[in-house]
Coordinates of C-alpha atoms in Angstrom, one line a residue:
Chain C
M1 CA 32.7 -2.3 90.6
L2 CA 33.5 -5.9 89.8
E3 CA 37.0 -4.8 88.8
G4 CA 37.5 -3.0 92.1
L5 CA 36.5 -6.1 93.9
K6 CA 38.9 -8.2 91.9
S7 CA 41.8 -5.9 92.7
F8 CA 40.9 -6.1 96.3
L9 CA 41.0 -9.9 96.2
P10 CA 44.5 -11.4 96.1
P11 CA 45.5 -13.0 92.8
A12 CA 44.7 -16.7 92.0
L13 CA 47.2 -19.4 91.2
P14 CA 50.1 -18.6 88.8
P15 CA 50.0 -20.7 85.6
D16 CA 53.0 -22.9 86.4
V17 CA 51.5 -23.9 89.7
M18 CA 48.2 -24.8 87.9
T19 CA 50.2 -27.0 85.5
Q20 CA 52.0 -28.7 88.4
L21 CA 48.7 -29.3 90.3
R22 CA 47.2 -30.8 87.2
E23 CA 50.2 -33.1 86.7
D24 CA 50.1 -34.1 90.4
A25 CA 46.5 -35.0 90.1
Q26 CA 47.0 -36.9 86.8
V27 CA 44.0 -35.3 85.2
N28 CA 42.5 -36.7 82.0
S29 CA 42.0 -35.1 78.6
A30 CA 39.0 -33.1 79.9
G31 CA 40.9 -31.9 82.9
Y32 CA 39.4 -34.0 85.7
D33 CA 40.8 -36.8 87.9
P34 CA 38.4 -39.7 88.6
W35 CA 37.3 -38.2 91.9
G36 CA 36.2 -35.0 90.1
L37 CA 39.1 -32.6 91.0
H38 CA 39.2 -29.7 88.5
V39 CA 42.2 -27.4 89.1
E40 CA 40.5 -24.6 87.1
T41 CA 37.5 -24.6 89.3
L42 CA 39.7 -24.6 92.4
A43 CA 41.6 -21.6 91.0
K44 CA 38.4 -19.8 90.5
V45 CA 37.2 -20.1 94.1
L46 CA 40.7 -19.5 95.6
P47 CA 40.6 -15.7 95.6
A48 CA 37.5 -15.7 97.8
A49 CA 38.9 -18.5 100.0
R50 CA 42.2 -16.5 100.2
F51 CA 40.3 -13.5 101.6
L52 CA 39.0 -15.7 104.4
Y53 CA 42.4 -17.2 104.9
D54 CA 44.5 -14.0 104.9
R55 CA 42.1 -11.4 106.2
Y56 CA 39.2 -12.9 108.0
F57 CA 40.9 -15.6 110.0
R58 CA 44.5 -14.4 109.6
V59 CA 45.8 -18.0 109.3
T60 CA 49.4 -18.7 110.1
A61 CA 50.8 -22.0 109.1
H62 CA 53.8 -23.2 111.2
G63 CA 56.1 -25.9 110.0
I64 CA 54.3 -26.6 106.7
E65 CA 57.7 -27.5 105.2
R66 CA 57.6 -30.7 107.3
V67 CA 55.0 -32.2 105.0
P68 CA 56.9 -34.7 102.9
A69 CA 56.6 -35.1 99.1
G70 CA 54.5 -38.0 97.8
R71 CA 51.8 -39.9 99.6
V72 CA 51.0 -38.5 103.0
L73 CA 48.2 -38.6 105.6
L74 CA 47.5 -35.2 107.3
V75 CA 45.8 -35.9 110.6
P76 CA 44.4 -32.7 112.3
N77 CA 42.2 -32.3 115.4
H78 CA 38.6 -31.6 114.6
G79 CA 36.4 -28.9 116.2
G80 CA 34.2 -25.9 115.6
Q81 CA 31.0 -27.4 114.2
L82 CA 31.6 -26.6 110.5
P83 CA 34.7 -28.2 109.1
F84 CA 36.6 -24.9 108.8
D85 CA 39.7 -26.7 110.2
G86 CA 39.9 -28.9 107.2
F87 CA 39.4 -25.9 104.9
F88 CA 42.3 -24.0 106.6
V89 CA 44.7 -27.0 106.4
A90 CA 43.8 -27.6 102.7
L91 CA 44.2 -23.9 101.9
A92 CA 47.5 -23.7 103.7
M93 CA 48.8 -26.6 101.6
V94 CA 47.7 -25.1 98.3
L95 CA 48.7 -21.5 99.1
E96 CA 51.8 -22.0 101.2
G97 CA 52.8 -25.6 100.6
R98 CA 56.3 -26.2 99.2
P99 CA 55.4 -27.1 96.5
P100 CA 51.7 -26.2 96.6
R101 CA 49.5 -29.3 96.8
V102 CA 45.8 -30.1 96.7
V103 CA 44.9 -32.0 99.8
R104 CA 42.1 -34.6 99.4
G105 CA 39.8 -34.2 102.4
M106 CA 37.5 -37.0 103.4
V107 CA 33.9 -35.8 103.9
E108 CA 31.0 -37.5 105.7
R109 CA 29.0 -40.1 103.8
W110 CA 25.8 -38.1 103.9
F111 CA 27.5 -35.2 102.2
P112 CA 27.0 -36.1 98.5
S113 CA 23.3 -35.7 99.0
L114 CA 23.7 -32.0 99.5
P115 CA 23.3 -30.1 96.2
F116 CA 25.8 -27.4 95.1
V117 CA 28.2 -27.6 98.0
S118 CA 29.0 -31.3 97.4
T119 CA 29.7 -30.5 93.7
L120 CA 31.9 -27.6 94.5
F121 CA 33.8 -29.6 97.2
T122 CA 34.3 -32.4 94.7
R123 CA 35.8 -30.1 92.1
C124 CA 38.2 -28.8 94.8
G125 CA 39.4 -32.4 95.5
Q126 CA 37.2 -33.5 98.4
T127 CA 35.7 -37.0 98.4
V128 CA 33.6 -39.4 100.5
G129 CA 35.6 -40.8 103.5
D130 CA 35.6 -44.4 102.3
P131 CA 38.7 -46.4 103.0
R132 CA 38.8 -47.5 99.3
N133 CA 39.0 -43.8 98.2
C134 CA 41.8 -43.3 100.7
V135 CA 43.9 -46.3 99.5
E136 CA 43.4 -45.4 95.8
L137 CA 44.4 -41.7 96.4
L138 CA 47.5 -42.7 98.4
R139 CA 48.5 -45.2 95.7
R140 CA 48.4 -42.2 93.3
D141 CA 50.7 -40.3 95.8
Q142 CA 48.1 -37.7 96.8
P143 CA 48.1 -36.0 100.2
I144 CA 45.0 -36.9 102.0
M145 CA 43.4 -35.5 105.2
V146 CA 41.5 -37.5 107.7
F147 CA 39.9 -36.6 111.0
P148 CA 40.1 -39.6 113.2
E149 CA 37.7 -38.0 115.7
G150 CA 35.0 -37.6 113.0
V151 CA 31.8 -35.8 114.0
G152 CA 32.6 -36.7 117.6
G153 CA 35.3 -34.0 117.4
S154 CA 33.6 -31.3 115.3
G155 CA 30.2 -31.5 117.1
K156 CA 31.6 -30.9 120.6
T157 CA 30.2 -28.1 122.7
Y158 CA 32.4 -25.1 123.7
W159 CA 33.4 -26.4 127.1
S160 CA 35.0 -29.5 125.7
R161 CA 37.1 -27.5 123.2
Y162 CA 40.6 -28.8 122.4
S163 CA 40.0 -32.0 124.3
L164 CA 40.7 -34.7 121.7
Q165 CA 37.9 -37.2 121.4
R166 CA 38.4 -40.9 120.7
F167 CA 40.6 -41.6 117.7
G168 CA 39.7 -44.5 115.4
T169 CA 42.5 -46.9 114.4
G170 CA 41.6 -46.8 110.7
F171 CA 44.0 -44.0 109.8
V172 CA 47.0 -45.9 111.2
R173 CA 46.0 -49.1 109.4
L174 CA 45.7 -47.1 106.2
A175 CA 49.2 -45.6 106.7
L176 CA 50.6 -49.1 107.3
E177 CA 48.9 -50.6 104.3
T178 CA 50.0 -48.0 101.9
K179 CA 53.4 -47.2 103.6
S180 CA 52.5 -43.5 104.0
P181 CA 53.9 -41.1 106.5
I182 CA 51.5 -39.4 109.0
V183 CA 51.8 -35.7 109.6
P184 CA 50.0 -34.7 112.9
V185 CA 48.4 -31.2 112.6
A186 CA 47.1 -29.0 115.4
V187 CA 44.5 -26.4 114.5
V188 CA 44.3 -23.7 117.1
G189 CA 41.4 -21.3 116.9
S190 CA 38.8 -23.3 114.9
E191 CA 37.0 -24.3 118.2
E192 CA 36.1 -20.6 118.8
T193 CA 34.7 -20.0 115.3
Y194 CA 31.3 -21.4 116.4
P195 CA 31.2 -21.7 120.2
S196 CA 28.4 -24.2 120.5
I197 CA 26.5 -24.1 123.7
A198 CA 23.9 -26.8 122.9
K199 CA 22.9 -29.4 120.4
I200 CA 19.4 -30.0 119.2
D201 CA 19.2 -33.7 118.6
W202 CA 15.6 -34.0 117.4
L203 CA 16.2 -31.4 114.7
A204 CA 19.4 -33.1 113.6
K205 CA 17.4 -36.4 113.3
L206 CA 14.7 -34.6 111.3
L207 CA 17.2 -33.0 108.9
G208 CA 19.2 -36.2 108.6
V209 CA 22.5 -34.4 109.6
P210 CA 24.9 -35.5 112.3
Y211 CA 24.2 -32.6 114.7
V212 CA 22.5 -29.1 114.9
F213 CA 24.3 -26.6 117.1
V214 CA 23.4 -23.4 119.0
T215 CA 25.8 -20.6 119.7
P216 CA 25.3 -17.4 121.7
L217 CA 24.7 -15.6 118.4
F218 CA 23.1 -18.4 116.3
P219 CA 20.2 -18.7 115.6
L220 CA 19.5 -15.7 117.9
L221 CA 20.9 -13.1 115.4
G222 CA 19.7 -15.0 112.3
P223 CA 22.0 -15.0 109.3
L224 CA 24.4 -12.6 110.9
G225 CA 24.8 -15.0 113.8
A226 CA 25.6 -17.7 111.4
L227 CA 28.9 -16.1 110.4
P228 CA 31.9 -17.7 112.1
L229 CA 33.6 -15.5 114.6
P230 CA 36.8 -14.0 113.1
V231 CA 39.2 -15.8 115.4
K232 CA 42.9 -15.9 114.6
I233 CA 43.9 -19.4 113.4
D234 CA 47.2 -21.1 113.9
L235 CA 48.1 -24.3 112.2
Y236 CA 51.0 -26.4 113.5
F237 CA 52.3 -29.2 111.3
G238 CA 54.3 -31.8 113.3
E239 CA 57.2 -34.0 112.4
P240 CA 56.0 -36.8 110.0
R241 CA 55.7 -40.2 111.7
V242 CA 56.5 -43.4 109.7
F243 CA 55.1 -46.5 111.3
E244 CA 55.9 -50.1 110.3
G245 CA 53.9 -53.2 111.1
D246 CA 51.0 -55.3 110.0
P247 CA 48.0 -53.3 108.9
D248 CA 45.8 -56.2 110.1
A249 CA 47.2 -56.3 113.6
A250 CA 44.8 -56.3 116.6
D251 CA 43.6 -53.0 117.9
D252 CA 45.9 -53.3 121.0
D253 CA 49.0 -53.3 118.7
I254 CA 47.8 -50.4 116.7
Q255 CA 46.7 -48.3 119.7
G256 CA 50.2 -47.3 120.6
M257 CA 50.7 -45.7 117.2
V258 CA 47.4 -44.0 117.4
D259 CA 48.3 -42.6 120.8
A260 CA 51.6 -41.4 119.6
V261 CA 49.9 -39.3 116.9
K262 CA 47.2 -38.1 119.3
G263 CA 50.0 -37.2 121.8
D264 CA 51.8 -35.1 119.1
I265 CA 48.6 -33.2 118.3
Q266 CA 47.7 -32.6 122.0
R267 CA 51.2 -31.3 122.7
M268 CA 51.1 -28.9 119.7
L269 CA 47.6 -27.8 120.8
D270 CA 48.7 -27.0 124.3
E271 CA 51.8 -25.1 123.1
G272 CA 49.7 -23.2 120.6
I273 CA 47.0 -22.3 123.1
A274 CA 49.6 -21.1 125.6
R275 CA 51.3 -19.0 122.9
R276 CA 48.3 -17.2 121.5
A277 CA 46.7 -14.0 122.6
D278 CA 44.1 -14.2 125.4
L279 CA 40.6 -14.4 123.8
S280 CA 39.1 -12.3 126.6
V281 CA 35.6 -11.9 125.2
L282 CA 35.2 -15.6 124.6
N283 CA 36.5 -16.4 128.0
L284 CA 33.4 -14.8 129.5
L285 CA 31.5 -17.8 128.2
P286 CA 31.0 -20.6 130.7
G287 CA 34.1 -22.8 130.7
G288 CA 36.5 -19.9 130.6
R289 CA 40.0 -20.3 129.3
P290 CA 40.7 -23.8 128.1
P291 CA 42.9 -25.8 130.5
V292 CA 46.2 -26.9 129.2
G293 CA 46.4 -30.6 128.6
G294 CA 42.7 -31.0 127.5
R295 CA 40.0 -32.3 129.6
P296 CA 39.5 -35.9 130.7
Chain X
M1 CA 36.1 -70.7 64.1
T2 CA 32.4 -70.1 64.5
I3 CA 31.2 -67.4 66.8
L4 CA 27.5 -67.1 67.9
A5 CA 26.6 -63.5 68.7
T6 CA 23.3 -62.3 70.2
G7 CA 21.8 -58.9 70.1
V8 CA 23.0 -58.3 66.6
S9 CA 20.0 -56.2 65.6
G10 CA 21.3 -53.6 68.1
H11 CA 24.0 -51.1 67.3
L12 CA 27.1 -52.2 69.3
A13 CA 27.0 -55.9 68.3
P14 CA 27.4 -55.3 64.6
I15 CA 30.6 -53.3 65.2
V16 CA 31.9 -56.3 67.2
C17 CA 30.8 -58.8 64.5
D18 CA 32.4 -56.8 61.7
L19 CA 35.7 -56.7 63.7
L20 CA 35.6 -60.5 64.2
A21 CA 34.5 -61.2 60.6
E22 CA 37.4 -59.1 59.3
K23 CA 39.7 -61.4 61.2
G24 CA 38.2 -64.4 59.4
A25 CA 35.7 -65.7 62.0
D26 CA 32.4 -67.2 60.9
V27 CA 29.8 -65.1 62.7
V28 CA 26.3 -66.4 63.3
G29 CA 23.8 -63.8 64.6
V30 CA 20.7 -64.1 66.7
D31 CA 18.3 -61.5 68.0
V32 CA 14.8 -61.3 69.4
R33 CA 14.2 -58.5 66.9
P34 CA 14.6 -58.8 63.1
L35 CA 17.5 -57.0 61.5
P36 CA 16.8 -53.3 60.9
P37 CA 15.8 -52.7 57.2
G38 CA 18.7 -52.2 54.9
R39 CA 21.3 -53.7 57.3
A40 CA 23.5 -56.6 56.1
F41 CA 24.9 -59.1 58.5
P42 CA 28.3 -60.8 57.8
G43 CA 26.9 -64.3 58.5
E44 CA 23.7 -66.2 58.9
F45 CA 21.1 -64.5 61.0
Y46 CA 18.1 -65.8 63.0
T47 CA 15.2 -64.0 64.7
I48 CA 14.6 -66.2 67.8
R49 CA 13.8 -65.4 71.4
Y50 CA 16.5 -66.5 73.7
T51 CA 13.9 -68.6 75.7
Q52 CA 12.6 -70.5 72.7
R53 CA 13.6 -74.1 72.2
R54 CA 14.2 -73.4 68.6
I55 CA 17.5 -71.7 69.5
A56 CA 19.0 -75.1 70.2
E57 CA 18.9 -75.8 66.5
V58 CA 21.3 -72.9 65.9
F59 CA 23.8 -74.6 68.2
R60 CA 23.2 -78.0 66.5
R61 CA 23.6 -76.7 63.0
H62 CA 26.6 -74.3 63.5
K63 CA 28.4 -75.9 66.4
P64 CA 29.8 -72.5 67.7
K65 CA 33.0 -72.5 69.7
V66 CA 32.3 -69.0 71.2
L67 CA 29.2 -67.3 72.4
I68 CA 29.1 -63.5 72.7
H69 CA 25.9 -62.6 74.6
M70 CA 25.2 -59.0 73.8
G71 CA 21.5 -59.4 73.8
R72 CA 20.4 -57.9 77.1
I73 CA 17.2 -56.1 76.6
R74 CA 17.3 -52.7 78.2
G75 CA 14.6 -51.1 80.4
T76 CA 14.9 -48.0 78.2
D77 CA 13.8 -50.0 75.2
V78 CA 11.2 -52.4 76.6
Q79 CA 9.1 -51.5 79.6
S80 CA 7.5 -54.8 80.3
S81 CA 9.5 -56.1 83.2
S82 CA 8.2 -59.7 82.8
Y83 CA 9.3 -59.8 79.2
R84 CA 12.7 -58.4 80.1
Y85 CA 13.0 -60.9 83.0
N86 CA 12.1 -63.8 80.7
Q87 CA 14.6 -62.9 78.0
N88 CA 17.4 -61.5 80.1
V89 CA 17.4 -64.0 83.0
L90 CA 15.7 -67.1 81.7
G91 CA 17.0 -66.5 78.2
T92 CA 20.6 -66.1 79.4
K93 CA 20.4 -69.3 81.5
H94 CA 19.0 -71.1 78.5
L95 CA 21.9 -69.9 76.3
L96 CA 24.5 -70.9 78.9
D97 CA 22.9 -74.4 79.3
L98 CA 23.1 -74.9 75.6
C99 CA 26.8 -73.8 75.7
L100 CA 27.5 -76.6 78.2
K101 CA 25.5 -79.1 76.2
H102 CA 27.1 -78.2 72.8
D103 CA 30.7 -77.9 74.0
V104 CA 31.1 -74.2 73.5
K105 CA 34.7 -73.3 74.7
R106 CA 34.3 -69.6 75.5
V107 CA 31.5 -67.3 76.6
V108 CA 31.7 -63.5 76.7
V109 CA 28.7 -61.8 78.4
L110 CA 28.1 -58.1 78.0
S111 CA 26.7 -56.8 81.3
T112 CA 26.7 -53.1 82.4
F113 CA 28.2 -50.9 85.1
H114 CA 24.6 -50.1 86.1
V115 CA 24.6 -53.3 88.2
Y116 CA 26.7 -51.5 90.9
G117 CA 23.9 -49.0 91.4
A118 CA 24.2 -45.2 91.8
H119 CA 24.6 -44.5 95.5
Q120 CA 26.0 -41.6 97.5
H121 CA 28.3 -44.0 99.4
N122 CA 30.0 -45.3 96.3
P123 CA 33.7 -45.0 96.4
I124 CA 35.4 -43.8 93.2
G125 CA 36.8 -46.6 91.2
L126 CA 34.4 -49.5 92.0
K127 CA 36.2 -52.8 91.6
E128 CA 34.6 -56.0 90.2
D129 CA 34.0 -57.4 93.7
S130 CA 31.9 -54.3 94.8
P131 CA 28.4 -55.1 95.9
L132 CA 25.8 -55.0 93.1
R133 CA 23.5 -52.5 94.8
A134 CA 21.3 -51.9 91.8
S135 CA 18.6 -54.4 92.5
Q136 CA 18.3 -53.2 96.1
I137 CA 18.0 -49.5 95.1
F138 CA 16.0 -50.0 91.8
P139 CA 14.0 -53.2 91.6
Q140 CA 13.4 -52.3 87.9
L141 CA 17.1 -53.2 87.3
S142 CA 16.9 -56.6 88.9
D143 CA 16.9 -58.4 85.6
A144 CA 20.2 -56.8 84.6
V145 CA 21.7 -57.8 88.0
E146 CA 20.3 -61.3 87.6
L147 CA 21.7 -61.7 84.1
D148 CA 25.1 -60.7 85.4
H149 CA 24.7 -63.0 88.4
A150 CA 23.7 -65.9 86.1
A151 CA 26.8 -65.4 84.0
T152 CA 29.2 -65.1 87.0
S153 CA 27.7 -68.2 88.7
Y154 CA 28.3 -70.2 85.5
L155 CA 31.8 -68.8 85.4
W156 CA 32.6 -70.4 88.8
R157 CA 30.5 -73.5 88.5
Y158 CA 31.5 -74.8 85.0
R159 CA 35.2 -74.1 84.6
R160 CA 35.5 -76.1 81.4
I161 CA 33.9 -73.1 79.7
E162 CA 36.0 -70.0 79.9
T163 CA 33.6 -67.2 80.8
V164 CA 34.3 -63.5 80.6
V165 CA 31.7 -61.1 82.1
V166 CA 32.3 -57.5 80.8
R167 CA 30.8 -54.6 82.7
P168 CA 31.4 -51.5 80.6
C169 CA 30.7 -47.9 81.6
N170 CA 28.4 -45.7 79.4
I171 CA 29.0 -46.7 75.8
V172 CA 28.6 -43.8 73.4
G173 CA 29.4 -43.2 69.8
P174 CA 28.0 -42.1 66.4
S175 CA 26.4 -45.4 65.6
L176 CA 24.7 -46.0 69.0
N177 CA 21.1 -45.4 69.8
N178 CA 21.2 -46.2 73.6
M179 CA 19.6 -43.9 76.2
I180 CA 22.8 -42.0 77.1
S181 CA 23.8 -41.4 73.5
R182 CA 20.4 -40.1 72.6
L183 CA 20.4 -37.9 75.7
L184 CA 23.8 -36.4 74.9
R185 CA 22.7 -35.6 71.3
L186 CA 19.9 -33.3 72.5
R187 CA 20.4 -29.5 72.2
N188 CA 19.2 -28.9 75.7
V189 CA 20.1 -31.7 78.1
P190 CA 18.3 -31.9 81.5
T191 CA 20.5 -32.1 84.6
L192 CA 19.6 -32.2 88.3
L193 CA 20.2 -28.7 89.8
G194 CA 23.2 -28.7 92.1
Y195 CA 24.3 -32.2 91.3
D196 CA 27.1 -33.0 88.8
P197 CA 28.3 -36.6 89.3
M198 CA 31.4 -37.9 87.6
M199 CA 30.5 -40.2 84.7
Q200 CA 32.6 -42.4 82.4
F201 CA 32.2 -42.9 78.7
V202 CA 33.8 -45.5 76.4
H203 CA 33.7 -45.0 72.6
E204 CA 31.7 -47.7 70.7
R205 CA 34.9 -48.8 68.8
D206 CA 36.9 -49.1 72.0
C207 CA 34.1 -51.1 73.7
A208 CA 33.9 -53.3 70.6
R209 CA 37.7 -53.8 70.7
A210 CA 37.5 -54.7 74.3
I211 CA 34.9 -57.4 73.6
Q212 CA 37.1 -58.6 70.7
L213 CA 40.1 -58.9 73.1
A214 CA 37.9 -60.9 75.5
V215 CA 36.9 -63.2 72.7
E216 CA 40.4 -63.8 71.4
S217 CA 42.1 -64.3 74.7
D218 CA 42.2 -67.4 76.9
K219 CA 41.8 -65.4 80.2
W220 CA 38.5 -65.5 82.1
G221 CA 36.8 -63.6 84.9
V222 CA 34.6 -60.6 85.6
F223 CA 35.9 -57.2 84.3
N224 CA 34.9 -53.6 84.3
V225 CA 35.7 -51.7 81.1
G226 CA 36.0 -47.9 81.1
G227 CA 37.2 -45.2 78.8
E228 CA 40.1 -42.8 79.3
G229 CA 38.8 -41.3 82.5
A230 CA 35.8 -39.7 84.2
V231 CA 34.1 -36.3 83.4
P232 CA 31.3 -34.5 85.2
Y233 CA 27.9 -34.9 83.6
T234 CA 27.6 -31.2 82.6
A235 CA 31.1 -31.2 81.1
A236 CA 30.1 -34.3 79.1
I237 CA 27.0 -32.4 77.8
R238 CA 29.2 -29.4 76.7
L239 CA 31.8 -31.6 75.1
A240 CA 29.0 -33.4 73.2
G241 CA 27.8 -30.0 72.0
G242 CA 24.7 -29.6 74.1
R243 CA 23.6 -27.2 76.8
P244 CA 22.8 -28.3 80.4
V245 CA 19.4 -27.3 81.6
P246 CA 19.3 -27.7 85.4
I247 CA 16.0 -28.9 87.0
P248 CA 15.5 -29.1 90.8
H249 CA 15.4 -32.7 91.8
V250 CA 12.2 -32.2 93.8
V251 CA 10.5 -31.4 90.5
A252 CA 12.5 -33.7 88.2
Y253 CA 11.8 -37.0 90.0
P254 CA 8.0 -36.8 90.0
L255 CA 8.0 -35.3 86.5
V256 CA 10.1 -38.0 85.0
G257 CA 8.0 -40.5 87.0
S258 CA 4.8 -39.5 85.2
L259 CA 6.4 -38.8 81.8
S260 CA 8.1 -42.2 81.8
R261 CA 4.8 -43.9 82.5
M262 CA 3.6 -42.3 79.2
R263 CA 6.9 -43.6 77.7
L264 CA 8.1 -40.2 76.8
V265 CA 11.4 -40.1 78.7
F266 CA 13.8 -42.6 80.2
P267 CA 12.7 -44.6 83.3
K268 CA 12.7 -42.9 86.6
H269 CA 15.0 -45.5 88.2
L270 CA 17.9 -44.3 86.1
M271 CA 17.7 -40.8 87.6
D272 CA 20.1 -41.5 90.5
Y273 CA 22.9 -42.1 87.9
F274 CA 22.6 -38.4 87.2
R275 CA 22.9 -37.5 90.9
Y276 CA 25.5 -39.8 92.4
P277 CA 28.7 -41.1 90.9
T278 CA 29.1 -44.7 89.8
V279 CA 32.7 -44.6 88.7
I280 CA 34.3 -48.0 88.0
S281 CA 37.9 -49.1 87.8
D282 CA 39.0 -51.1 84.8
E283 CA 42.6 -51.6 86.0
S284 CA 42.1 -55.3 86.1
F285 CA 40.9 -55.5 82.5
R286 CA 43.7 -53.3 81.3
D287 CA 46.3 -55.5 83.1
T288 CA 44.8 -58.8 82.0
F289 CA 44.0 -58.1 78.4
G290 CA 46.5 -55.3 77.6
Y291 CA 43.5 -53.0 76.8
A292 CA 43.9 -49.2 76.4
P293 CA 41.2 -47.0 74.8
H294 CA 42.1 -45.3 71.6
Y295 CA 39.7 -42.5 72.1
D296 CA 40.1 -40.1 75.1
S297 CA 37.1 -38.6 76.9
V298 CA 37.0 -35.5 74.8
E299 CA 37.2 -37.4 71.4
T300 CA 34.6 -39.9 72.6
L301 CA 32.0 -37.3 73.5
R302 CA 32.7 -35.1 70.5
S303 CA 32.1 -38.2 68.2
L304 CA 28.4 -38.3 69.3
R305 CA 27.1 -36.0 66.6
A306 CA 29.3 -37.5 63.8
P307 CA 27.5 -39.6 61.2
A308 CA 26.9 -43.3 62.1
T309 CA 29.5 -45.7 60.9
V310 CA 27.4 -48.9 61.1
G311 CA 23.8 -48.8 59.8
T312 CA 21.4 -46.0 60.8
R313 CA 20.6 -45.1 64.3

């Protein structure tokens, strides 16, 4: 039966890709880079991840060839409660990237206290979102992924979907300091995976997590309701933006560059939403179809 | 040239002393403990506590030009925190004062990466200017942090002495008997279920060479010293030939707490080093001293079960 399941799942990474990924990450004699990336572990979980990518969410990556070689910052919008958007972007880069690359996602600081998941994420190249980690990884020419909206983006309720929250200026300073291009990324569909209708602040405080969300199905349907809705996902990779300037300039001087990236993402989001099929069932939820241009 | 070395009854210091003696240095050894039975020392040896006034006589008689302070007493060996505080903090200050008084030219102090503290917020590749969180998280480690601090403040205050503070990662090897080497030599090695932090290991010979480089150079400063790279704790256990035995942390913490009070296992405050990464960057040491480890991570960990090269462990 296990064999049957294996043939159902798509194949893992070809050996030459594995070798290239190990070289890119500059792993040591034991096969690990200092952050804990282990290409063999990544390859082991890829078939399951690929099932989610190809069949469950039917992800389409548009313009992935725009991601330049060498150090680069991928900057996607953030939404949909659980960081599935980061998962899709990272998977797109390793499965469809030219060449395939392991994106180093930046996770929340409370994350390492979670057993199992934090270990698995670490082996797949994710690390704590500390500026010193970002700088070091970029210095080693790794592609990193940051969400300038942070939990403010992912924890939104359904009616503020696709409206970009406040962007920090840190990612632009990072790009200026390390002379890295920024690739804006729009993720269309992740907001509907968990349509959150409420947040339970006291429970979040009790559990020590950033937020606890409620959807029409979760926790009402129990574990079944905890499954993400199988929404079709579209990823749009924008033209890389290369900024020049003083990384220590005042916020006012940086803000223009931040807004340029934010504008790129919002534009790609609007186009992507207009282009996709009507999500009629979800439109029955309060808020209806998301307005083009985001909400104020 | 006469070199005064402390901590020579331990297992790392004799490797350093042998390296220096081979190069023709006169090595004088001091330790709070007597030499282990059957061990020869390449020079004169004294059993004196670092706080005793008698230690001044060693300076007067031998007029050392270099002090290598490798005599930090570890919490895994001596539980009494007041004894450790006296020897590690007051003793170190006493030794450094004597260096000033007796015109010692160069001081090398062996600290530890533990001073950075294991914390979930730690970035990977901690640099020398990172905060020393250890004393805030684990008060039991405050003597180690204060020893480091005493050395660094001498470094800045008295510039006529060239001071090097070395903060190595986990030192392992066939001759060593420290907590991490003993742990990795077990058949079944406890781990915390669901956690597998990146850890760094430097071979005893590489660490001894690093100290030798620090002694022979004219550069000064605070430096991390690492091995070839980092490996997850469970991978280190397997490479060393053991088997990881995961224990849920909700059970492990109280269990180790009560067992360590009976002195059966290592102290509880070290548990977090097996839960969160404390990965240091030794880029600065490599650039300044031209250091590169001879042993890679795999060789380093595999060497643990080899027979001891210096003394018996």
